[in-house]
Coordinates of C-alpha atoms in Angstrom, one line a residue:
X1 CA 154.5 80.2 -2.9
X2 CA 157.5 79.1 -4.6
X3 CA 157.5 77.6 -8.1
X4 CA 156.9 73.8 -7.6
X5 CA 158.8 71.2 -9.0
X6 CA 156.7 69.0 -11.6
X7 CA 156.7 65.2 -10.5
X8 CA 154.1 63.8 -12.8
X9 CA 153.9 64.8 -16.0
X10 CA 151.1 65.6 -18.3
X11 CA 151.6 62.3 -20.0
X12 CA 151.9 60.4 -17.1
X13 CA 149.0 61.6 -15.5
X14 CA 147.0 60.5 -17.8
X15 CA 148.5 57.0 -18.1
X16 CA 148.0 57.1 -14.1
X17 CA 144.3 58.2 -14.4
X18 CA 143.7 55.2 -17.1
X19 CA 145.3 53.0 -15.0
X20 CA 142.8 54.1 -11.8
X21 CA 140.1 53.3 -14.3
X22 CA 141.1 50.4 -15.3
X23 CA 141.6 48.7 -12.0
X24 CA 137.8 49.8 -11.3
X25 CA 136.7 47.7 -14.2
X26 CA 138.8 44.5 -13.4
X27 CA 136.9 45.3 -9.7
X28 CA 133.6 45.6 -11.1
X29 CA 133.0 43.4 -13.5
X30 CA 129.6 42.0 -12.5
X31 CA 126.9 43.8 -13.6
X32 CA 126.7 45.4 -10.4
X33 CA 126.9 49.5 -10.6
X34 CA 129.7 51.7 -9.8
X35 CA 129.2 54.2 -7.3
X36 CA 131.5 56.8 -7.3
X37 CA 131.2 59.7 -4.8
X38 CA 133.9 62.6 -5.5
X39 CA 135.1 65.3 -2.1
X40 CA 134.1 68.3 -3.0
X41 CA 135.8 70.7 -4.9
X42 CA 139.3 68.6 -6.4
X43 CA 137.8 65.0 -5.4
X44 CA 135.0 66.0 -7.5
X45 CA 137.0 67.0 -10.7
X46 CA 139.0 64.0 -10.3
X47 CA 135.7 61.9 -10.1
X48 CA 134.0 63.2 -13.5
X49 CA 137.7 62.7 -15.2
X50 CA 137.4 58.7 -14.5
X51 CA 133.6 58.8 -15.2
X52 CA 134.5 59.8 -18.5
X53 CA 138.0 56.9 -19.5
X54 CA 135.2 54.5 -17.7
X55 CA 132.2 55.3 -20.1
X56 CA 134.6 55.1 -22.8
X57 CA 135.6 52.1 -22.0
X58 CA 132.8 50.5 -21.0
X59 CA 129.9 52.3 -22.4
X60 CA 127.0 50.2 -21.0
X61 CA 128.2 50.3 -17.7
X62 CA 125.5 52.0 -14.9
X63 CA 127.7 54.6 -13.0
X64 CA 126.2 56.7 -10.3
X65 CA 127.9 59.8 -9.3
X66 CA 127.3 62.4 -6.4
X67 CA 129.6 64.8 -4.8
X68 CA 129.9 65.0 -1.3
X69 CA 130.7 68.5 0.8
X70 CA 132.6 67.8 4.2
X71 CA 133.0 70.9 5.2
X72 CA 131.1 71.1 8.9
X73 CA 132.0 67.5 9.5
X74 CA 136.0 68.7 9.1
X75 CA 137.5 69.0 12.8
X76 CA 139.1 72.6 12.2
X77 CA 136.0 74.3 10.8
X78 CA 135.3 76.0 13.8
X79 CA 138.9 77.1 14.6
X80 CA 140.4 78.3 11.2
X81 CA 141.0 82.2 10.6
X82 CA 139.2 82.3 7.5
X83 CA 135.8 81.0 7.3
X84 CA 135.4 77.5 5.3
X85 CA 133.2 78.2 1.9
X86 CA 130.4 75.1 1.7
X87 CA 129.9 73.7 -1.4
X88 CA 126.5 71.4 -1.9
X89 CA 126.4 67.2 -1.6
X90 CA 124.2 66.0 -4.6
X91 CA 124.2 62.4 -4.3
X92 CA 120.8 61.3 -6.1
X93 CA 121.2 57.5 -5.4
X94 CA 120.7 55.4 -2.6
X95 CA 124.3 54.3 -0.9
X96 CA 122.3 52.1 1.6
X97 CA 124.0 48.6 1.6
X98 CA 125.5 49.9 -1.7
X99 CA 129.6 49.6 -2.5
X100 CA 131.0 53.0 -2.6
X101 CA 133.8 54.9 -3.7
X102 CA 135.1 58.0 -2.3
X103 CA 137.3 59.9 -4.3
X104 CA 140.0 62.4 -3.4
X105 CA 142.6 64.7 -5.1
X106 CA 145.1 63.8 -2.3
X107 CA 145.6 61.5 0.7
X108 CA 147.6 63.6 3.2
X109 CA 146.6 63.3 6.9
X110 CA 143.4 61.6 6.6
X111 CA 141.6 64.0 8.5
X112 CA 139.4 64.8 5.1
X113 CA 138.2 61.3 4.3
X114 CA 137.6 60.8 7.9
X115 CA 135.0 64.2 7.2
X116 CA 133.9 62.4 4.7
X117 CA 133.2 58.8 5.6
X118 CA 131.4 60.4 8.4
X119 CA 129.4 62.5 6.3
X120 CA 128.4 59.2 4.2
X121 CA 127.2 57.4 7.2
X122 CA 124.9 60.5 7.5
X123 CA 123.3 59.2 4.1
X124 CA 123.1 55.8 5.1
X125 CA 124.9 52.4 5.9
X126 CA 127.1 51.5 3.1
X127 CA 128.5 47.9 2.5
X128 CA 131.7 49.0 1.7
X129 CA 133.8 51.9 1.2
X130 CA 136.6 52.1 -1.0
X131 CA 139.0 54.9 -1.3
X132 CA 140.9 56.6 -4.0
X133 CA 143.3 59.1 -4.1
X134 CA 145.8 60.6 -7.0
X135 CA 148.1 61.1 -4.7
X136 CA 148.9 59.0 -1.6
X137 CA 151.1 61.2 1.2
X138 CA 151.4 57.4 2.9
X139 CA 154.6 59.5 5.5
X140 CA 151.7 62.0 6.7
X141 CA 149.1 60.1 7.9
X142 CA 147.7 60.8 11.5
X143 CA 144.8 58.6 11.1
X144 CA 145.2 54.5 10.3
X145 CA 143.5 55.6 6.1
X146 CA 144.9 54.2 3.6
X147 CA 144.2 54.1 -0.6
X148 CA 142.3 51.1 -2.6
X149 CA 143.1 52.8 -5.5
X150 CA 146.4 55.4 -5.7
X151 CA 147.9 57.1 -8.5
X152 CA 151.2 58.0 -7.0
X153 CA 152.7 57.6 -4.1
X154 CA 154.3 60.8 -2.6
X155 CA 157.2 60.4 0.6
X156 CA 157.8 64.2 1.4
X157 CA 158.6 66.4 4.5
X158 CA 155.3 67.5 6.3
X159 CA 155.7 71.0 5.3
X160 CA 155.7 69.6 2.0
X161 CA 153.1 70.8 -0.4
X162 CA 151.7 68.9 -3.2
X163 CA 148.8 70.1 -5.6
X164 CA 147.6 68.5 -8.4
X165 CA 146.4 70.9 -11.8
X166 CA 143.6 69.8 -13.7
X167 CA 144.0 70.9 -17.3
X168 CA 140.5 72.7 -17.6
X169 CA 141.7 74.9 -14.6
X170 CA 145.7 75.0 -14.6
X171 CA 145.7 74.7 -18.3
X172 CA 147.6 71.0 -18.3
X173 CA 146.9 68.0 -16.0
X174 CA 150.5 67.0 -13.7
X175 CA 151.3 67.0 -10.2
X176 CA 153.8 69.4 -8.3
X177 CA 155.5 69.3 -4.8
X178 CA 156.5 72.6 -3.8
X179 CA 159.1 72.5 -0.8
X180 CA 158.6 74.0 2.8
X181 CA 158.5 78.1 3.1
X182 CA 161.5 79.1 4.6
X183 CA 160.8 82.1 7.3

């Protein structure tokens, strides 16, 4: 893959993820609990990142976390080339009748928070679901998805590619958009 070119910066991004957490606390500002489920793997890293602005910032606040695998609820896992590497859900809270939300790296198609909202009702009947995303790909979608909570907004060609770095695994936290392989 080519190099990609950077469209949020370190700095941004972590104005963007404060932002996220604060909107979550002007949301929730009962003394109701946050439940935040995070898509395995990136959904997941993204999760614990805003678990940790929002017990800074509100440290008394009761947050429940769980991370959610999707992987045989995806609608290509039986027809890919490579086989699709599960990881495990640990949710240890009850979502029944409970406000969730599901968190993802990336909004593209919407095929994966489809997987996943499907998944969820496996665990039981939520009240509500609530999505977030760092990046929205709103020009992409093939299913009627959308964001409660976006970081950016991304209008790109479909053979676009946009992948977010997490500074514990690219070394610094920004976005990139690589453009389309050329044959």
């Amino acid at each position: 893959m080519t190099r990609g070119r950077q469209i949020l910066s370190p700095e941004r991004f972590k104005i963007t993820l404060s932002r996220l957490a604060h909107q979550i606390i002007e949301n929730y500002s009962t003394d109701e609990s946050i439940n935040i489920v995070g898509i395995q793997e990136k959904g997941v890293i993204m999760a614990e990142r805003l678990i940790q602005i929002l017990t800074e910032k509100q440290p008394k606040k009761h947050i429940n976390f769980g991370k959610l695998d999707i992987t045989f609820y995806r609608d290509d896992f039986r027809i890919r080339s490579t086989p699709l590497k599960a990881n495990a859900t640990e949710i240890d809270f009850q979502i029944e009748n409970k406000k969730v939300i599901l968190i993802d790296d990336v909004l593209y198609t919407g095929r994966t928070i489809q997987a996943a909202m499907s998944a969820l009702q496996d665990l039981g009947r939520v009240e509500k679901i609530e999505l977030m995303a760092m990046v929205d790909r709103r020009f992409n979608r093939h299913l009627p998805i959308m964001c409660d909570y976006t970081g950016i907004q991304v209008d790109s060609l479909d053979e676009a590619y946009v992948k977010v770095e997490w500074e514990h695994l690219d070394g610094n936290d920004k976005i990139l958009i690589f453009s389309a392989q050329k044959n």
